[in-house]
Short mmCIF file of C-alpha atoms in Angstrom, two decimals:
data_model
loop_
_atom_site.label_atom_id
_atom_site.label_comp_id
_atom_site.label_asym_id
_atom_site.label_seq_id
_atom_site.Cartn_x
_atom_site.Cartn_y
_atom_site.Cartn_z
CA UNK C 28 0.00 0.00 0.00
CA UNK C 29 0.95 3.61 -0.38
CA UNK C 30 1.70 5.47 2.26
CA UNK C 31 -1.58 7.78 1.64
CA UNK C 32 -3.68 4.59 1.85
CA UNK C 33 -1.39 3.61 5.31
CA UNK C 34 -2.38 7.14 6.36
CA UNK C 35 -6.11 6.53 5.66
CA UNK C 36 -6.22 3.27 7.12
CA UNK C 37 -4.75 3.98 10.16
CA UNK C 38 -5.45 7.41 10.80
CA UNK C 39 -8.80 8.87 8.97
CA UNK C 40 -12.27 7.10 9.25
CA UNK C 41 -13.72 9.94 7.67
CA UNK C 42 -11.97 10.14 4.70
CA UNK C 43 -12.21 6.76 3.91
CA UNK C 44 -15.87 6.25 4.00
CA UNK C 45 -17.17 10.19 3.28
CA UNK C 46 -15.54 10.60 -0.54
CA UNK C 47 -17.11 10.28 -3.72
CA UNK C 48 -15.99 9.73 -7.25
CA UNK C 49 -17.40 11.19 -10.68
CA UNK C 50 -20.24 9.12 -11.90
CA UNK C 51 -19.48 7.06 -14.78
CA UNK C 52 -21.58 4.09 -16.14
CA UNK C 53 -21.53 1.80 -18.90
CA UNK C 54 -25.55 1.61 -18.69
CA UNK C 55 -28.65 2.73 -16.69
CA UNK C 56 -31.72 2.26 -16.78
CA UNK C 57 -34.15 5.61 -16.43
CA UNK C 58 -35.78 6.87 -13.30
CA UNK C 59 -38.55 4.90 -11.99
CA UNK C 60 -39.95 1.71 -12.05
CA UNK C 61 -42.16 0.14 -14.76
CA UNK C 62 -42.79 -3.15 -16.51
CA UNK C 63 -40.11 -2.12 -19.18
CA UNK C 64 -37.39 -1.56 -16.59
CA UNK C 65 -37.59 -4.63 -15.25
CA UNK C 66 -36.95 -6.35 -18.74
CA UNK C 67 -34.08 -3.85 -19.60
CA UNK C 68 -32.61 -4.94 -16.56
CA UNK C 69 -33.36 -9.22 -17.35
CA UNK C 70 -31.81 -8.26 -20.63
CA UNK C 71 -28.88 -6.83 -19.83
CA UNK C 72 -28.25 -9.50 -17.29
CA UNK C 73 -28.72 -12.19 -19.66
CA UNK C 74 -31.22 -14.07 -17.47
CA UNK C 75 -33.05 -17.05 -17.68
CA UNK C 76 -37.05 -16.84 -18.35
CA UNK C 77 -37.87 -17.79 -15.57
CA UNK C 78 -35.91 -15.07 -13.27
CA UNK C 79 -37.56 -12.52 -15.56
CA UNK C 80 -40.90 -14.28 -14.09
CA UNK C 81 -40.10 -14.14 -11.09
CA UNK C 82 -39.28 -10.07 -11.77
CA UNK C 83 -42.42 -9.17 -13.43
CA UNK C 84 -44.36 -11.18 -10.48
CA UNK C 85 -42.56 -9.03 -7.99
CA UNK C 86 -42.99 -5.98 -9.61
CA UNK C 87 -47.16 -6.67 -10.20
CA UNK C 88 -47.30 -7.14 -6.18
CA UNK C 89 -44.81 -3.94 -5.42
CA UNK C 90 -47.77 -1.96 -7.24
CA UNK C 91 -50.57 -3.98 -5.62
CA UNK C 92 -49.15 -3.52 -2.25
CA UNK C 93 -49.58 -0.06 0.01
CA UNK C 94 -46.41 2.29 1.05
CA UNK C 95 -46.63 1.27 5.08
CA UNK C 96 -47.61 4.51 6.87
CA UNK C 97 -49.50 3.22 9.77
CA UNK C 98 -46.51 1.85 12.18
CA UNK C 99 -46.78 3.21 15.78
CA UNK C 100 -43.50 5.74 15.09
CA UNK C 101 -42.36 4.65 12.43
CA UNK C 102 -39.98 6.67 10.14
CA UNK C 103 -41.07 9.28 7.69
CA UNK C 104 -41.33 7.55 4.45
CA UNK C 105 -43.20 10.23 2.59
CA UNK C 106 -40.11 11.19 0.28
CA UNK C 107 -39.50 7.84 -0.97
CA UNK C 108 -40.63 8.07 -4.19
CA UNK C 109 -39.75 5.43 -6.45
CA UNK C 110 -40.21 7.56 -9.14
CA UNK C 111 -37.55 9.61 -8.27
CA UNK C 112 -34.68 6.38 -8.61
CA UNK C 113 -32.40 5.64 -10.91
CA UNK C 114 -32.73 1.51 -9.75
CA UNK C 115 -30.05 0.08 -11.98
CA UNK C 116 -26.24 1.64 -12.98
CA UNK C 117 -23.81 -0.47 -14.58
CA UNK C 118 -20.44 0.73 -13.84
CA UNK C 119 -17.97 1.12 -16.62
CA UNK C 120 -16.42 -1.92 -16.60
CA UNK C 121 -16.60 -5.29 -18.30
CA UNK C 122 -17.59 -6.95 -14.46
CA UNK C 123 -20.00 -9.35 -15.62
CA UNK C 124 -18.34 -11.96 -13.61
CA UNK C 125 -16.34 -9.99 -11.41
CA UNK C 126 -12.35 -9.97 -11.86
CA UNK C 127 -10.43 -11.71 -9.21
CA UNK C 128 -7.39 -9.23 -9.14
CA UNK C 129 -7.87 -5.49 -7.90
CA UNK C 130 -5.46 -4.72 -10.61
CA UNK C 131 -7.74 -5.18 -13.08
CA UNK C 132 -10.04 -2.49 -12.14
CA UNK C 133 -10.37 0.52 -13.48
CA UNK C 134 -7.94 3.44 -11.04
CA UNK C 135 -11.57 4.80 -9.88
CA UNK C 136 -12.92 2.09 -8.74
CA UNK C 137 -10.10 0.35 -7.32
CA UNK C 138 -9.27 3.61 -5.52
CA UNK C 139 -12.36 3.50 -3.91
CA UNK C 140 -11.90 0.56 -2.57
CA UNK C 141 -8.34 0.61 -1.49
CA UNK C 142 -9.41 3.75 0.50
CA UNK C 143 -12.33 1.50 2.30
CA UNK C 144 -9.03 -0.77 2.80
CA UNK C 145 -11.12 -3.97 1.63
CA UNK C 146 -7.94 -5.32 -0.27
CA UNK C 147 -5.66 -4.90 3.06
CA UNK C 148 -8.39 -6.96 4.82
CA UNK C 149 -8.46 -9.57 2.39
CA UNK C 150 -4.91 -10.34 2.42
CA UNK C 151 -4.87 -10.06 6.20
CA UNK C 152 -8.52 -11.95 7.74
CA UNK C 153 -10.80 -12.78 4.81
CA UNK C 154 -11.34 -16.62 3.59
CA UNK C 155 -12.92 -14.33 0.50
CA UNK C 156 -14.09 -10.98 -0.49
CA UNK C 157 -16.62 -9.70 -2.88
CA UNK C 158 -16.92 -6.10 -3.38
CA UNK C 159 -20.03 -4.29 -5.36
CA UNK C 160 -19.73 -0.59 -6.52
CA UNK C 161 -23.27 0.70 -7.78
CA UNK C 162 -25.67 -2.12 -9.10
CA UNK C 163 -22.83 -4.91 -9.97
CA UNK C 164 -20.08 -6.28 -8.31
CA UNK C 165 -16.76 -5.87 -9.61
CA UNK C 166 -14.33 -8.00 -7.69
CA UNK C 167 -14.74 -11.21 -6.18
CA UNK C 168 -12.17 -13.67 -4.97
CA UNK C 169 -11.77 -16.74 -2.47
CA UNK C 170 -8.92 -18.78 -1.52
CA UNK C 171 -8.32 -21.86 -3.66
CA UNK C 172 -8.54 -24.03 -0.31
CA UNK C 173 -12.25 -23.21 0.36
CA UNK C 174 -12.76 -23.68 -3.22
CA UNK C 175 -11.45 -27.19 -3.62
CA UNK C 176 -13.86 -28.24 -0.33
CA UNK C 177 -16.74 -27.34 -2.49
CA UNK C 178 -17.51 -23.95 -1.05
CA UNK C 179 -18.86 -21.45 -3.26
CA UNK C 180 -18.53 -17.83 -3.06
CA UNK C 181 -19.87 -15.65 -6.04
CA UNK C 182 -21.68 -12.89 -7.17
CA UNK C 183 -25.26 -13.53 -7.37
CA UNK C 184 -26.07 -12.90 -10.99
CA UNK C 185 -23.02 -15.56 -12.20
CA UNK C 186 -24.87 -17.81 -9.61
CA UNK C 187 -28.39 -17.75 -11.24
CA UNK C 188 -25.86 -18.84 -14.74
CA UNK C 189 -23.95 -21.36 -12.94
CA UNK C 190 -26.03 -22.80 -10.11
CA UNK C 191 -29.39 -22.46 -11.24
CA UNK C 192 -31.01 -25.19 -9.86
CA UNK C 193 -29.93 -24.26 -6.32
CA UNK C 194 -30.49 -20.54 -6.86
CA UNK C 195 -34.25 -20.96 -8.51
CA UNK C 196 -34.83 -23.21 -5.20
CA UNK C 197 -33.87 -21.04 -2.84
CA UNK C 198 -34.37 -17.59 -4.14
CA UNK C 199 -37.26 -15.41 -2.96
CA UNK C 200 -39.55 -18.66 -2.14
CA UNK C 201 -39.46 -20.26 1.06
CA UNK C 202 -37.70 -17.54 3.01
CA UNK C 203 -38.18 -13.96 1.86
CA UNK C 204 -40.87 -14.11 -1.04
CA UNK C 205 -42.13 -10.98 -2.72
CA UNK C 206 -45.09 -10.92 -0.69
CA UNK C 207 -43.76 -10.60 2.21
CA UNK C 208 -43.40 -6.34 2.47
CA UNK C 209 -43.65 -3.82 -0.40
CA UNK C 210 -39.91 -3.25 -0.46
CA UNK C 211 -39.26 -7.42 -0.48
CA UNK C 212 -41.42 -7.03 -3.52
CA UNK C 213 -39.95 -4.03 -4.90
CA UNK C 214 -36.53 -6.01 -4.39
CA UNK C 215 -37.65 -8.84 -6.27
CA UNK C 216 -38.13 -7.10 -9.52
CA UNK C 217 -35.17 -4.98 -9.46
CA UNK C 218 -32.54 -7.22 -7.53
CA UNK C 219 -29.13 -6.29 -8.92
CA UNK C 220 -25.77 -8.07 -7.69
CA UNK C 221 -25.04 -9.01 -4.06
CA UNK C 222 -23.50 -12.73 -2.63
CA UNK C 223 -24.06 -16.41 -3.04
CA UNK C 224 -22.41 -18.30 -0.40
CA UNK C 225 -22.45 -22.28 -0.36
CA UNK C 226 -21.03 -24.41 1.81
CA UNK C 227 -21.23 -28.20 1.75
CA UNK C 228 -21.60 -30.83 4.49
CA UNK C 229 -19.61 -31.28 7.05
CA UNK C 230 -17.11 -28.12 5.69
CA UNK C 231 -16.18 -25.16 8.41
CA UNK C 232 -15.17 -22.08 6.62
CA UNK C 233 -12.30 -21.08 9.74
CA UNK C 234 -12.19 -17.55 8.51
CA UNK C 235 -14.79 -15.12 7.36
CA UNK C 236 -15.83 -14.55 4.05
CA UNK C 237 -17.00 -10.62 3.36
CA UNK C 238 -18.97 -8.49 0.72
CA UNK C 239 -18.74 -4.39 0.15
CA UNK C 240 -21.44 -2.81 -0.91
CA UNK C 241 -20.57 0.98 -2.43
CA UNK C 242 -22.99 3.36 -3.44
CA UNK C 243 -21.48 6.39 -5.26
CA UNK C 244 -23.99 8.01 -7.48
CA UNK C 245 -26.61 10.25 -6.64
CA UNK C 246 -30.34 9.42 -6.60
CA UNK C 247 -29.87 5.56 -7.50
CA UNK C 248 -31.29 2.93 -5.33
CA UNK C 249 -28.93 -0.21 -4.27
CA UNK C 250 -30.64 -3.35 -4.45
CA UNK C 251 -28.21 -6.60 -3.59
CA UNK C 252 -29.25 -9.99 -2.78
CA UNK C 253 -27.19 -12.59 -0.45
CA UNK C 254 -28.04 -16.14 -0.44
CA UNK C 255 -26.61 -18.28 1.76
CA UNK C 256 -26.96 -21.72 1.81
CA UNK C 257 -25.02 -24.20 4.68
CA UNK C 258 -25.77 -27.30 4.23
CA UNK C 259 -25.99 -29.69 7.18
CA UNK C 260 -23.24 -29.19 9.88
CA UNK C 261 -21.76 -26.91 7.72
CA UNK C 262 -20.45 -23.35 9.63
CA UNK C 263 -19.76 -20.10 7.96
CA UNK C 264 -19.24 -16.38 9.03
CA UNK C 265 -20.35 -13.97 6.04
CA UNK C 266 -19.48 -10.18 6.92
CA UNK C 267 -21.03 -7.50 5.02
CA UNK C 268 -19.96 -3.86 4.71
CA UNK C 269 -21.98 -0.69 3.17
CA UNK C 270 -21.08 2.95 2.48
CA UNK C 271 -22.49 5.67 0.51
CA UNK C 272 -20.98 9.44 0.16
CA UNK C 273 -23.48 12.23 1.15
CA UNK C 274 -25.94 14.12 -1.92
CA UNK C 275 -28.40 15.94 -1.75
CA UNK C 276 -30.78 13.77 -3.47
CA UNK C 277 -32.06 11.09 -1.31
CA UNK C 278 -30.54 7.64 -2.64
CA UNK C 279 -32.59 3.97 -1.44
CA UNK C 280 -30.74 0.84 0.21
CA UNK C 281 -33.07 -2.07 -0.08
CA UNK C 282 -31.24 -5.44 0.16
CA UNK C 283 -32.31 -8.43 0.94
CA UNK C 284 -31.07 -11.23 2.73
CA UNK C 285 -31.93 -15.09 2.88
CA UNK C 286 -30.13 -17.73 5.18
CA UNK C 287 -30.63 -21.47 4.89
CA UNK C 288 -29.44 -22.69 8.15
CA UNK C 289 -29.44 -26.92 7.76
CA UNK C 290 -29.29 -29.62 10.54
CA UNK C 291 -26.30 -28.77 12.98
CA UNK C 292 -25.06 -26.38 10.93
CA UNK C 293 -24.25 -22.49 12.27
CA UNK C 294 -24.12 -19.29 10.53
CA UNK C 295 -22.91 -15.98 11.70
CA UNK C 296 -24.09 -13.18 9.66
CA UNK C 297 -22.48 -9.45 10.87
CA UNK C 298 -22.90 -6.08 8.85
CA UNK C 299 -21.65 -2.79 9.66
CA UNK C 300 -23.51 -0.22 7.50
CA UNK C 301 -22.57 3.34 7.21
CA UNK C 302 -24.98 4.77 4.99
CA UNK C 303 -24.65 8.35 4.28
CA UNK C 304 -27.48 10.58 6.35
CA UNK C 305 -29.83 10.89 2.76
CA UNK C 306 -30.06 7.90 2.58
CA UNK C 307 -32.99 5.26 3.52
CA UNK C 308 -31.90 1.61 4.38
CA UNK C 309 -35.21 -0.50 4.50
CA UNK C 310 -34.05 -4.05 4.48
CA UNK C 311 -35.59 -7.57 4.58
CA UNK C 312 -33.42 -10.33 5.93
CA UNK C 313 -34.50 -13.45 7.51
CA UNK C 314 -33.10 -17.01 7.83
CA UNK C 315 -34.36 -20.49 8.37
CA UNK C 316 -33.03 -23.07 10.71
CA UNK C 317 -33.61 -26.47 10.96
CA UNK C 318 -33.02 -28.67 13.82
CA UNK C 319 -30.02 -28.65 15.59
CA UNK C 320 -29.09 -25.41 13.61
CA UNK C 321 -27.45 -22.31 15.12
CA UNK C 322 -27.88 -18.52 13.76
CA UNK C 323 -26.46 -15.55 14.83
CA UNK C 324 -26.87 -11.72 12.78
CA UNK C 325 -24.41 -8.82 14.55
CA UNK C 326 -25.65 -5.97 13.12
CA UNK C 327 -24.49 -2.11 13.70
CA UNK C 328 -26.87 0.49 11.94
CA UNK C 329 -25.83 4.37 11.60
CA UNK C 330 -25.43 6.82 9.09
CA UNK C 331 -28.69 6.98 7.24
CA UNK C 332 -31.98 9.68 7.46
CA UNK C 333 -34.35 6.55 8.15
CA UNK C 334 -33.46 2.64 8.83
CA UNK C 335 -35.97 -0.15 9.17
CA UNK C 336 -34.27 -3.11 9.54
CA UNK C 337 -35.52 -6.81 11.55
CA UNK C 338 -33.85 -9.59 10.59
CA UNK C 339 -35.69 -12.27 11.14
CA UNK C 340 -35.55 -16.09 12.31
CA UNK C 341 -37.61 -19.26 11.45
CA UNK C 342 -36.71 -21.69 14.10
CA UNK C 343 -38.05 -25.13 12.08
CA UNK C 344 -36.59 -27.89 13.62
CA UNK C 345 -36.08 -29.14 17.74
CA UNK C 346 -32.82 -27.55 19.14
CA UNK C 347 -32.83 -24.82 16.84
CA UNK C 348 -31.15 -21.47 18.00
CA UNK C 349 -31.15 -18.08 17.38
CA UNK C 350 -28.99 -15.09 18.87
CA UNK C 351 -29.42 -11.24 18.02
CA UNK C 352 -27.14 -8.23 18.82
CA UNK C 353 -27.64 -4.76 17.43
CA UNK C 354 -26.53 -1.67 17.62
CA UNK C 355 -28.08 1.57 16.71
CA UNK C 356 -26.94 5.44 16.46
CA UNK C 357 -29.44 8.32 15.82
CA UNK C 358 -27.89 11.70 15.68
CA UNK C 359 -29.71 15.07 14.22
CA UNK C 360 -32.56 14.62 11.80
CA UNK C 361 -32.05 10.50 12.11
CA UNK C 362 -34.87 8.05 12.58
CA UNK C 363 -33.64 4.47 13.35
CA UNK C 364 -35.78 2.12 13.47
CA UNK C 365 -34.25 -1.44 14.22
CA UNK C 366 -35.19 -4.88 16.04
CA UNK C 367 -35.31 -8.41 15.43
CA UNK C 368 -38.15 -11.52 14.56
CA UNK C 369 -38.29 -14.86 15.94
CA UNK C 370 -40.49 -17.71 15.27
CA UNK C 371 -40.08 -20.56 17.58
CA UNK C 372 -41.93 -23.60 15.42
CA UNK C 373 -40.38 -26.64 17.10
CA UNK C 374 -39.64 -27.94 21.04
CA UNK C 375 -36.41 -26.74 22.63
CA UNK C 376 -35.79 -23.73 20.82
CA UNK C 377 -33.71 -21.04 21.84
CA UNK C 378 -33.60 -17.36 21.31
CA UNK C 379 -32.07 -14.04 22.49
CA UNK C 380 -32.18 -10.50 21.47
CA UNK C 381 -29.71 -8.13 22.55
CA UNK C 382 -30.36 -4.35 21.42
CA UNK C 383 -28.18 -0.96 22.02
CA UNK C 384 -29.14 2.53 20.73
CA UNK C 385 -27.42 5.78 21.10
CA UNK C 386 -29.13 8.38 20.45
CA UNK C 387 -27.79 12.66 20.67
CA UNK C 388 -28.63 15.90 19.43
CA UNK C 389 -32.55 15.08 18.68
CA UNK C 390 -32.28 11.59 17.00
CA UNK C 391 -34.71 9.25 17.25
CA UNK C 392 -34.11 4.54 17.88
CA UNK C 393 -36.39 2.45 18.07
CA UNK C 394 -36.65 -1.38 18.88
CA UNK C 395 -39.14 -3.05 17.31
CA UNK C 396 -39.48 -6.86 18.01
CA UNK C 397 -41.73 -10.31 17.91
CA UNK C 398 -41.22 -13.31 19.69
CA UNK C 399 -43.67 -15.63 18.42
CA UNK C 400 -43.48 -19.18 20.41
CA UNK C 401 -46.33 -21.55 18.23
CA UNK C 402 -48.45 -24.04 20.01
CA UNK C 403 -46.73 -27.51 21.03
CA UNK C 404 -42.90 -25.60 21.15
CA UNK C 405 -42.69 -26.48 24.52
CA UNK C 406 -39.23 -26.34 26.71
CA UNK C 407 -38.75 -23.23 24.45
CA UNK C 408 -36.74 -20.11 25.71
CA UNK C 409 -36.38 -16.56 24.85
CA UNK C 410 -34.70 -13.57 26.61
CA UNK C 411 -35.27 -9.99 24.51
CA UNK C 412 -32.67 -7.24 26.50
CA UNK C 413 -33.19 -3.41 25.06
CA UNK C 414 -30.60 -0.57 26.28
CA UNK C 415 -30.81 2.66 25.13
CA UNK C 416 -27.84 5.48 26.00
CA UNK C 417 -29.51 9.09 25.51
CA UNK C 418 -26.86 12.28 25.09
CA UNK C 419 -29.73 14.69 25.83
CA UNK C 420 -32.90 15.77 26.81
CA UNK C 421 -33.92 16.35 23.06
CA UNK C 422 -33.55 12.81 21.92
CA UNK C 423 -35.72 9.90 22.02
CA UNK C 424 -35.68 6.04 22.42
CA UNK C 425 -38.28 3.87 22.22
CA UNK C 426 -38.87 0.05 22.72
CA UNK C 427 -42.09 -1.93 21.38
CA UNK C 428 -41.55 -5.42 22.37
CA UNK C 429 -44.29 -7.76 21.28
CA UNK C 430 -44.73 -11.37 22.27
CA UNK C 431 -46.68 -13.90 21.22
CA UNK C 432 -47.30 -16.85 23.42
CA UNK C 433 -48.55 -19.99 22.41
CA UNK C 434 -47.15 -22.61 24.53
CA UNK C 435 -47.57 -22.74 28.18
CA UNK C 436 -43.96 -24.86 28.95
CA UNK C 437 -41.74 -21.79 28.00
CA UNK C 438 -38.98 -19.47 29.44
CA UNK C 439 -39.79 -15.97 28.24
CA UNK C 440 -37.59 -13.06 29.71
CA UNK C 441 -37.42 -9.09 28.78
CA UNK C 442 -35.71 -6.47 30.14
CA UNK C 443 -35.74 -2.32 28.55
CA UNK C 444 -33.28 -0.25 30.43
CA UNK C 445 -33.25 3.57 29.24
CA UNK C 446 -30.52 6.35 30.45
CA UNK C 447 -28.58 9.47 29.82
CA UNK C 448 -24.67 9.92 30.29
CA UNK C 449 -24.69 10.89 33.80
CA UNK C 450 -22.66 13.93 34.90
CA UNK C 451 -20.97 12.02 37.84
CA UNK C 452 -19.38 9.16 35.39
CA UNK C 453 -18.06 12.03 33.21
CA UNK C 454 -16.55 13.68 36.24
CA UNK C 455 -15.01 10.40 37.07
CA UNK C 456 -13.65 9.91 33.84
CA UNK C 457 -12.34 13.71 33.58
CA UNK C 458 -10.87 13.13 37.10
CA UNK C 459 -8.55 10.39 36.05
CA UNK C 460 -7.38 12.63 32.97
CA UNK C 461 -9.66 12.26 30.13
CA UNK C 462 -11.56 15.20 28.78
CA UNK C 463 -14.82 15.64 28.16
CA UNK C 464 -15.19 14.08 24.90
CA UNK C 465 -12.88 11.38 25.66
CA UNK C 466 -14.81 10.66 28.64
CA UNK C 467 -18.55 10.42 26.66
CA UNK C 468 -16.42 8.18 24.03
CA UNK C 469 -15.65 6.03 26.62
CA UNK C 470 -18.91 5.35 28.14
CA UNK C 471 -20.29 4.67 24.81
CA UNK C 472 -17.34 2.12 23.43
CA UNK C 473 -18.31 0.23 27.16
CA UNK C 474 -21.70 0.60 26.92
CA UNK C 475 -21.43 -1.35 22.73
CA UNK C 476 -18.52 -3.68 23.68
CA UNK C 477 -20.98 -6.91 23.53
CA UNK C 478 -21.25 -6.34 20.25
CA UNK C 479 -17.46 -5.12 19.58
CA UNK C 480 -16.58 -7.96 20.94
CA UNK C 481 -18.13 -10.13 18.57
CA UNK C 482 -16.49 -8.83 15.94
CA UNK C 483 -13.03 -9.90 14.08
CA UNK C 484 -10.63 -7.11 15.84
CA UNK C 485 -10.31 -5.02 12.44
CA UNK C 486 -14.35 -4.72 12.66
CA UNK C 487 -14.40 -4.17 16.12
CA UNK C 488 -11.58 -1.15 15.60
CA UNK C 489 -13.75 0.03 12.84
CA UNK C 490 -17.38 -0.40 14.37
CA UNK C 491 -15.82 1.83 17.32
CA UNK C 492 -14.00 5.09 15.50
CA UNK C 493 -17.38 5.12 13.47
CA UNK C 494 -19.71 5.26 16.51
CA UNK C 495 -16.90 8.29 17.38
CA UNK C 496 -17.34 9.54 13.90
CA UNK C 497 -21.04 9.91 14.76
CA UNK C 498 -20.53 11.52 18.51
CA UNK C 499 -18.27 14.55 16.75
CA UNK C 500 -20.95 14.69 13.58
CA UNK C 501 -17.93 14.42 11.37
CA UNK C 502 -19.58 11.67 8.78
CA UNK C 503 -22.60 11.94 6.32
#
């Protein structure tokens, strides 16, 4: 590396995530969504009938289904107007596959990513890395090892051409279909790019494999899609990373996520999205589990004007297991709206939910949950912990728990603790030394360490000098 990529690594959060580059693109489809986008799109992808099926059936429920308005405080969604996106931007750059060395790219591109340092982490942590910039993905790469166990790590559109029987099984049906919200459905007929993860039987995938999702132009929407599939006993840890400079115009983030968890198997999903503060992040992500199966999503959500985001669980089979942790930060003119699903459908399930928000300067989190626990799940168990760290008397946190109890023979727990920095643990702080800044920055870095500590110790580093990013109102 140079030594102005060392210095941006090491020294400037801000620069690295809050630059933008000239838009160029190879191809784009017009603002707006219609029936003729969605086959531009199908075209230039080179798809299969039946994925352009599956498009047009999306898009025919997206314009069916209402805009949801009537969620007890729920963000503003009133200027998201589809009308208004550009949903598709090919960059300019023969990627149709993806090239598997960053020298390849085009100087643009590869700057931006070298200035995210994704290539450093590669070399350094990473069993593989994909990397997306706009509506395709441009780099993807995983080490011949994994590769020569059967695991497969691609970008999704060279997965519906290469894998299409597991891809037309598993995508958009059982897990997250169309119907599920308006924005599942209006990700369905404009899904661009995004990560297909497969891992056989029996295979552990010892270090993580991670995606970057960059959004540089203004106005366009982002619309990935990450299928992973781990077979039985099977374990894999897939991180995920987003960005977007700050525009005026208000750009859309509306990925969606599906997990096949099988028997015994465990998957660890973490993401640590910065979106830029026009942008709105409304996500759908869920995962499956059969029995014996163990999930876990780590998510940390800042950056963005508006963020609803509940990745959810379908616990199928006996022993199942799901664990949550998220973190949220809502500074001025933020709305963040975050939480977590969980469907207990078999006996001896297990769950936990474990939810942080910081909120300063008039911002606004949320946590918004479900428990459901289905008649006959008995010697089921589910604890649902909500902390919330207020800077001031202007901002707001909220917590609207719901739980739905069908099965007398359960363990249900939940516990909401709300409070601001206190003046006496800043006192402490600035008595052994620290200033006040130093002193806030410290309370908050203790008060997310359970989910720091989660983290591979470059994500934890990063996770933390963004949450300080946020405190100073330096990013976005």
């Amino acid at each position: 590396m140079s030594s102005e990529q060392d210095h941006l690594k090491e020294t400037d959060t801000e620069a690295r995530f809050d630059f933008k580059k000239e838009e160029s693109s190879a191809f784009q489809t017009e603002k707006g969504l219609t029936e003729e986008t969605v086959r531009v799109i199908s075209e230039d992808k080179d798809e299969p009938e039946w994925m352009l099926n599956r498009r047009l059936r999306a898009l025919k429920q997206f314009q069916e289904m209402p805009m949801p308005t009537d969620w007890p405080g729920q963000p503003d969604l009133s200027e998201v107007d589809i009308a208004e996106i550009v949903p598709y931007i090919r960059p300019d750059v023969d990627v149709r596959a993806g090239v598997d060395d960053w020298t390849e790219l085009p100087d643009e591109i590869k700057d931006t990513f070298d200035k995210l340092g994704i290539p450093e982490a590669e070399k350094n942590a990473l069993s593989g890395v994909g990397a997306q910039y706009e509506s395709e993905v441009v780099y993807q790469n995983m080490q011949e090892r994994w590769e020569e166990k059967g695991v497969i790590f691609m970008n999704m559109d060279e997965a519906v051409q290469k894998h299409p029987d597991i891809v037309r099984e598993h995508f958009m049906t059982k897990c997250v279909p169309p119907s599920d919200n308006k924005f599942a459905a209006l990700h369905g007929a404009v899904w661009s790019g995004g990560s297909f993860v497969y891992v056989p039987e029996d295979v552990t995938v010892e270090m993580p494999v991670q995606a970057y999702f960059r959004m540089n132009s203004e106005g366009m929407g982002q619309f990935e899609h990450t299928l992973i599939v781990a077979e039985d006993g099977a374990e894999v840890h897939y991180i995920e990373g987003c960005s977007a400079p700050k525009y005026s115009a208000f750009n859309l983030h509306s990925g969606g996520v599906e997990v096949f968890v099988g028997e015994d198997a465990h998957v660890q999903y973490s993401t640590v999205q910065n979106w830029s503060k026009n942008t709105y992040n409304l996500n759908t992500k869920r995962a499956l589990v059969e029995a014996g199966g163990r999930m876990e999503w780590i998510s940390g959500s800042m950056g963005s004007k508006a963020t609803m985001l509940y990745p959810s669980t379908v616990l199928k089979g006996p022993g199942a297991s799901d664990n949550h942790i998220t973190i949220a930060f809502a500074g001025e003119g933020q709305n963040i709206d975050t939480g977590a699903k969980v469907y207990h459908n078999a006996p001896n399930t297990k769950s936990t939910i474990e939810s942080k928000s910081i909120s300063k300067d008039g911002g606004r989190t949320n946590y918004r949950g479900l428990v459901h626990i289905a008649d006959g799940a008995e010697d089921s168990s589910t604890s649902v912990e909500c902390d919330a760290l207020m800077f001031d008397n202007e901002s707001t946190s909220d917590t609207m728990p719901y739980m739905e109890i069908n099965e007398s023979k359960v363990d249900v727990a939940h516990e909401a603790t709300v409070g601001k920095i206190g003046d006496e643990d800043v006192f402490y702080l600035q008595s052994r030394g620290l200033d006040d800044d130093d002193a806030k920055q410290m309370i908050v870095s203790g008060f997310i360490e359970p989910i720091t500590e989660e983290l591979p110790i470059e994500y934890a580093v990063e996770l933390n000098r963004l949450v300080e990013l946020e405190m100073e109102g330096s990013l976005g």
